[in-house]
XYZ file of C-alpha atoms in Angstrom:
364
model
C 0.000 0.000 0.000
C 1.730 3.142 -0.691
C 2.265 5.851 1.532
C -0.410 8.342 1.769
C 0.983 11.515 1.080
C 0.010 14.709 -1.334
C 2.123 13.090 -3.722
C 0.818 9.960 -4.034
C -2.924 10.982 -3.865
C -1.983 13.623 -6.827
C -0.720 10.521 -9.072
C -4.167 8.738 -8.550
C -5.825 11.970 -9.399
C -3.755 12.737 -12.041
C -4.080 9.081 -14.147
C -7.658 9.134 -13.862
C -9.073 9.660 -17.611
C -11.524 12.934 -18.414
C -14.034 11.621 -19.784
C -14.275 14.072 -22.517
C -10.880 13.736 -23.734
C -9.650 9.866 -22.915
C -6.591 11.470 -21.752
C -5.222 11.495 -17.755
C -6.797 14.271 -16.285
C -3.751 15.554 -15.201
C -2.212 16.045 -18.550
C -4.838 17.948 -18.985
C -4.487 20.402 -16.211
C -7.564 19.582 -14.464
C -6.097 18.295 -11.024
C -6.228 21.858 -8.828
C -5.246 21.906 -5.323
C -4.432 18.366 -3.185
C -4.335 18.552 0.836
C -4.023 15.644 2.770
C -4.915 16.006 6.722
C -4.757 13.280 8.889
C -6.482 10.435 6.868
C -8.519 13.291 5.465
C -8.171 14.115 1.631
C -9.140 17.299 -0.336
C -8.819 17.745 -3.444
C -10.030 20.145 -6.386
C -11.060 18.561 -9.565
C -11.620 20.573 -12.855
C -14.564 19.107 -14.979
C -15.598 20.160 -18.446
C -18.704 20.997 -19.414
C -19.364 18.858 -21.967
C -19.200 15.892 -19.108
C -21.405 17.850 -16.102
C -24.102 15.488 -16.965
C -21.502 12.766 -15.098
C -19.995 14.484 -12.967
C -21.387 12.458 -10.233
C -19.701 9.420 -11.925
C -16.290 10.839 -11.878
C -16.770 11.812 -8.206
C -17.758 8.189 -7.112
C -14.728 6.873 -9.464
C -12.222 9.054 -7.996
C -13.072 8.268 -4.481
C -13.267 4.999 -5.463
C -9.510 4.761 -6.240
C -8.615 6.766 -3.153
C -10.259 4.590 -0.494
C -9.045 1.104 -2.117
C -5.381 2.762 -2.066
C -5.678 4.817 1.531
C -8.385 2.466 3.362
C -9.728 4.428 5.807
C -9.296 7.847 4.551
C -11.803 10.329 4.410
C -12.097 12.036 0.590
C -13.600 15.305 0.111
C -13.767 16.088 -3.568
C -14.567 20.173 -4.985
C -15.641 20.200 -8.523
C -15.112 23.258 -10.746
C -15.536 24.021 -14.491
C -12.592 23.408 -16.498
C -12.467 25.399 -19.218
C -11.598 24.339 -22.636
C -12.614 25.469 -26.298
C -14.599 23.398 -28.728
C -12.850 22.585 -31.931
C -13.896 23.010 -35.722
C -15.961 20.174 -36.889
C -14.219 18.861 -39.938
C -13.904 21.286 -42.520
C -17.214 23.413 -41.280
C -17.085 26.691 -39.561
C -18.978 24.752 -36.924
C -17.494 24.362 -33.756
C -18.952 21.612 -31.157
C -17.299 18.744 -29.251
C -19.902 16.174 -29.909
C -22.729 16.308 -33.063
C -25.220 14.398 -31.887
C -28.367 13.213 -34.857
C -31.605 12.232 -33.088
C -33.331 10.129 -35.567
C -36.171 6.946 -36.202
C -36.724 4.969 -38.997
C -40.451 6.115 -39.028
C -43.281 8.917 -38.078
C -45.123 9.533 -34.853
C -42.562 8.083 -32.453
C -42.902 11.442 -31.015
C -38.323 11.932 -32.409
C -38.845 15.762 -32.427
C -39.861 15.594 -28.294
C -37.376 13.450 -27.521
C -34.991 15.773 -29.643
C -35.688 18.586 -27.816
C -36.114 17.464 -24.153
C -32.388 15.963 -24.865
C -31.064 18.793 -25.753
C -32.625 20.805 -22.843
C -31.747 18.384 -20.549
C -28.037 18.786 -21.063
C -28.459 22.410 -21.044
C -30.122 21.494 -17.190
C -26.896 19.920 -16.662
C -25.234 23.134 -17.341
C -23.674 21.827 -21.139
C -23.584 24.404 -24.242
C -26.179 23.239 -26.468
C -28.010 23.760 -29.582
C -30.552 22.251 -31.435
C -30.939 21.889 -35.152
C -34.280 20.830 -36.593
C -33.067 18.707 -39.760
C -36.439 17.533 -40.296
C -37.071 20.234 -43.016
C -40.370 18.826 -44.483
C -42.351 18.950 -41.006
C -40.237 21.424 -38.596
C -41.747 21.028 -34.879
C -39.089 21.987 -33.119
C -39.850 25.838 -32.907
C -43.307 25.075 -31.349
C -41.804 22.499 -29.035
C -39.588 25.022 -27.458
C -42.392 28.571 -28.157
C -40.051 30.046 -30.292
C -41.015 32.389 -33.056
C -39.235 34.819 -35.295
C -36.824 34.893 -38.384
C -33.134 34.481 -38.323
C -31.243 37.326 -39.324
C -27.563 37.925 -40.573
C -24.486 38.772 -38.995
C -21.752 41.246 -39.970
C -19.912 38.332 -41.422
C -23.003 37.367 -43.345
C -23.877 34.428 -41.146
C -27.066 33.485 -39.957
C -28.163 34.116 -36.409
C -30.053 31.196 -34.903
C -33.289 32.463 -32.777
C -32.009 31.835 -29.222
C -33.904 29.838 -26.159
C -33.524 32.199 -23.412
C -34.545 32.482 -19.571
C -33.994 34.111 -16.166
C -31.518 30.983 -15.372
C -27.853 31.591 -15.314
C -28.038 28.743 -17.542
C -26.057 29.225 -21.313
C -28.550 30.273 -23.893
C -29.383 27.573 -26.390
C -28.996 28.763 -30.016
C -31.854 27.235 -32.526
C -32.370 26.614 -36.168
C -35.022 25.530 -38.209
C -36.821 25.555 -41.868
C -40.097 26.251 -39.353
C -38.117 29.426 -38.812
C -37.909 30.683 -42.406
C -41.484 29.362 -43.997
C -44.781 30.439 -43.356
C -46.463 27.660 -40.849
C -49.165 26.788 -43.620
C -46.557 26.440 -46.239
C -45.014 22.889 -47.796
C -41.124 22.808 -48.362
C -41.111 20.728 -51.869
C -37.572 19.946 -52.229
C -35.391 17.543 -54.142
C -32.426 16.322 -53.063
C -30.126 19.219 -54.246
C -31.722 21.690 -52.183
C -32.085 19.842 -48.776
C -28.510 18.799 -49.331
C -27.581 22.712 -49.658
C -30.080 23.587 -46.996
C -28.336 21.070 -44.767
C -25.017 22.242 -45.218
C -25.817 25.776 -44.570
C -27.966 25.098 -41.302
C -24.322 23.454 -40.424
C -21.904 25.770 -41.917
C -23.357 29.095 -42.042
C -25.381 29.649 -38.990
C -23.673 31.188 -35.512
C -23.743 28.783 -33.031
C -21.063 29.912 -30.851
C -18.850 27.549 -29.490
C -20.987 24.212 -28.220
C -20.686 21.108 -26.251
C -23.520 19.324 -28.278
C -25.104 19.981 -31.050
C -27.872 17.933 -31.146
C -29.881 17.528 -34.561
C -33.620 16.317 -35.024
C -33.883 14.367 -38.185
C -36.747 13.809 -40.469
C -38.111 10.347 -39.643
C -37.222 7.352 -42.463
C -33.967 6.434 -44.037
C -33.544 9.575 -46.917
C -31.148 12.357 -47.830
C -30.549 13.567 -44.951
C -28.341 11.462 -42.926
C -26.208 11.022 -45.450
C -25.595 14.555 -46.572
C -24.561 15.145 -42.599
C -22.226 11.612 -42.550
C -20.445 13.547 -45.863
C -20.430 16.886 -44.228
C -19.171 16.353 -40.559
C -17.868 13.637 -38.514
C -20.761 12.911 -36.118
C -19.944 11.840 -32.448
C -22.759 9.528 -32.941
C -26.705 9.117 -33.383
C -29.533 7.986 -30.633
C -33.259 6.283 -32.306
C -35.971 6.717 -30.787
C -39.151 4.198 -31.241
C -42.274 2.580 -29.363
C -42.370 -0.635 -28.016
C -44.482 -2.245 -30.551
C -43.144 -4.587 -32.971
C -43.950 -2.338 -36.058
C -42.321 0.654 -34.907
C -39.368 -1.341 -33.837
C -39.420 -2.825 -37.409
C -38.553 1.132 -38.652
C -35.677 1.420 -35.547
C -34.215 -1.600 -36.831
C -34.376 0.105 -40.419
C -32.931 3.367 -39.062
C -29.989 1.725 -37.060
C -29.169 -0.382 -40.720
C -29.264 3.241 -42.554
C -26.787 4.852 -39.349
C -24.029 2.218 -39.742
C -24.242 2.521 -43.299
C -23.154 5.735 -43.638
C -20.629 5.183 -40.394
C -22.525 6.802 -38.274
C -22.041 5.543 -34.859
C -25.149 4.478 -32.517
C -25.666 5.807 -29.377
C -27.880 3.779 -28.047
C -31.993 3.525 -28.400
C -34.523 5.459 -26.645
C -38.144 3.208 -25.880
C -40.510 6.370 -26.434
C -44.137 6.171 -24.472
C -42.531 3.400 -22.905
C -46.027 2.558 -20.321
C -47.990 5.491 -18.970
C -48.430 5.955 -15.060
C -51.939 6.338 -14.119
C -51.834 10.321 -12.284
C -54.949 8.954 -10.345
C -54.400 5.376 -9.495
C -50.595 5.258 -9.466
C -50.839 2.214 -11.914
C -48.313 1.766 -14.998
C -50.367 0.599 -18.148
C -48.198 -0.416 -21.260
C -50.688 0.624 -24.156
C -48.056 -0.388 -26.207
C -45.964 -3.123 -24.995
C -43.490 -3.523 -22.807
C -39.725 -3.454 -23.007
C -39.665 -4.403 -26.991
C -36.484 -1.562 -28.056
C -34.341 -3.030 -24.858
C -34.564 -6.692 -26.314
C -34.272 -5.299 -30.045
C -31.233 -3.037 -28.798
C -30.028 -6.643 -27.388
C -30.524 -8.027 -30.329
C -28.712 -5.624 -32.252
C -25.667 -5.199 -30.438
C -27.079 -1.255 -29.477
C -27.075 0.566 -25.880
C -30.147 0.784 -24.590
C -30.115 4.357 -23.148
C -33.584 4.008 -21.505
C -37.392 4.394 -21.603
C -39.616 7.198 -21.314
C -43.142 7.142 -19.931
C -46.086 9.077 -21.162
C -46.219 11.788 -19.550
C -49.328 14.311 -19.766
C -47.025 17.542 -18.211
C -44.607 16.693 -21.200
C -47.092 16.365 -23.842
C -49.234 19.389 -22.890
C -46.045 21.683 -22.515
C -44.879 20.511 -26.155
C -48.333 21.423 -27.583
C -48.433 24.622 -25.701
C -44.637 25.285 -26.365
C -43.761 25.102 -23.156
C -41.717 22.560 -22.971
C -38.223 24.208 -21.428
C -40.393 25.778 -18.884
C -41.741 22.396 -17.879
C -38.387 20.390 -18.515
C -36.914 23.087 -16.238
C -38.876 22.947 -13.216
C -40.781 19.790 -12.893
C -37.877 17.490 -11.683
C -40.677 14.069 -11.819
C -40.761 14.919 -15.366
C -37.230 15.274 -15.946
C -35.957 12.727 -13.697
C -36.511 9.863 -16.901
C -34.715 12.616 -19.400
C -31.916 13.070 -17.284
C -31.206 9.508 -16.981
C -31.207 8.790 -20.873
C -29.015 11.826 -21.064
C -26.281 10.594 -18.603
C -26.383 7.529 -20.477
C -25.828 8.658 -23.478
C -22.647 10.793 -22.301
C -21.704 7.690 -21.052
C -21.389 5.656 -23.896
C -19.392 8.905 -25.311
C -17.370 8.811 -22.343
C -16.594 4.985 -23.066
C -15.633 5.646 -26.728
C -13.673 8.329 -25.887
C -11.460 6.435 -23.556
C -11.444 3.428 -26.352
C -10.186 5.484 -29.353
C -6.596 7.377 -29.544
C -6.519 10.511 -27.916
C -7.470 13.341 -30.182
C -5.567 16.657 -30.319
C -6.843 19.144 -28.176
C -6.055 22.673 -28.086
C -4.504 24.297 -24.962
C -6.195 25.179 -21.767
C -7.290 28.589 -21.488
């Protein structure tokens, strides 16, 4: 056992991996101050934002490794934000750590909702965000989220996104959409060519600002659009969404197919109106089945980031376009979301620490 000393308790710290990068944290300047007392240990740990959503996990991992080198010892652990810049996306002007494509291989899964509430979860969490509605043939997002208004242009002739904002201290999330730009009555009629350039210039041209995830809602079915975003950007990955019963999860199996084809990782899959609890009884009824996406993600070799119930709160905010208000402040309703979401920056987490570290640019 070795000796416990600052020292030695600075080495643990300093070979555990950030999650966001694969590398040792303390290569990465993220190990602060380190005070032992006794068989007391404090430390200061520097965590990104892109990983607040597990913070908890690094915090039980650390300690973990502490107490099975210094039985006995008492570990108090700060955690502060560690800043560090987002890189360019390929060869876009984009700049986000993870590109995230939310997507099922048919209608009516309710993809859009599950979109957003993802998206506003990890802003919860305290994560830069923004959302990109890719489904350009039936935009919902911007009455999900009671947004309104046209994009305008920057100095540099960019498009500005219409921004989610509130009276949190939380990051403003930066949003773009077709529903933005056409009248709400009007039908996008597009070929290829055009949803391709569309596409590319939500990506490329629009100011997002510098983002953990940018998380994009894709038109249901296996078309154009995936594969104009596989050739424009590297994706960090993709999460599908579907119901429990067997024809929906015929489509998720379809979508999944259409994903690795184009090399775009999965995620994991998301079991939409996965039972609904009874408000007045307290019973669970599964109008659609029951556990179907965790034995077809089994099947398939996929994560299986979690179910989400039917929730009346959830779908009366998204009709109302309420639903960052809601997702905000009604932690029963948010307590499934946040769990998919951790999951999902878990699996990220776990490839990250797989694959060979990835240049990163200095610490600010």
């Amino acid at each position: 056992m070795p000796e416990l000393s600052e020292s030695t308790v600075r080495d643990i710290l300093d070979s555990h991996r950030d999650p966001e990068t694969g590398r040792p944290m303390g290569s990465m300047g993220q190990i602060g101050s380190v005070e032992v007392s006794g068989q007391t240990i404090n430390a200061t740990i520097g965590i990104s934002s892109h990983s607040r959503p597990i913070q908890a996990d690094v915090k039980e991992a650390l300690e973990s490794k502490l107490v099975a080198a210094f039985p006995g010892v008492t570990v108090n652990l700060t955690f502060q934000l560690h800043a560090r810049p987002a890189t360019r996306v390929g060869q876009t002007a984009l700049r986000a750590k993870s590109v995230i494509a939310v997507g099922s291989g048919k209608g009516g899964v309710g993809k859009s909702t599950v979109a957003a509430s993802i998206a506003l979860t990890l802003r919860q969490f305290g994560c830069k965000v923004g959302l990109m509605d890719a489904d350009v043939y039936g935009p919902s997002i911007p009455h999900l989220l009671g947004l309104s208004g046209r994009p305008g242009f920057s100095e540099s002739k960019r498009i500005d996104p219409i921004m989610l904002k509130d009276d949190s201290d939380l990051p403003p999330m930066p949003v773009m959409s077709m529903g933005f730009l056409v009248d709400p009555n009007e039908a996008v009629i597009w070929r290829g060519p055009m949803l391709h350039g569309s596409i590319n210039q939500f990506l490329g041209m629009t100011e997002w600002g510098e983002l953990d995830y940018l998380i994009i809602d894709m038109p249901p079915g296996t078309g154009d659009v995936a594969l104009t975003l596989s050739q424009a950007i590297p994706l960090a990955g993709s999460v599908v969404v579907c119901t429990p019963q067997e024809v929906a999860l015929l489509d998720a199996v379809k979508a999944i197919a259409m994903f690795r084809k184009v090399n775009i990782p999965i995620l994991g899959m998301v079991e939409n109106m996965s039972g609904f609890l009874c408000p007045d009884c307290g019973k669970t009824y599964d109008i659609f089945g029951q556990g179907g996406a965790r034995e077809k993600a089994d099947e398939m070799d996929v994560s299986f980031l979690g179910g989400l119930p039917i929730d009346i709160k959830l779908r009366v905010a998204g009709d109302e376009g309420r639903l960052p208000q809601v997702i905000a402040s009604d932690d029963v309703a948010r307590g499934p979301l946040e769990k998919i979401t951790q999951a999902m920056v878990r699996t990220l987490a776990s490839r990250n620490a797989a694959a060979p570290p990835k240049p990163t640019l200095p610490t600010l």
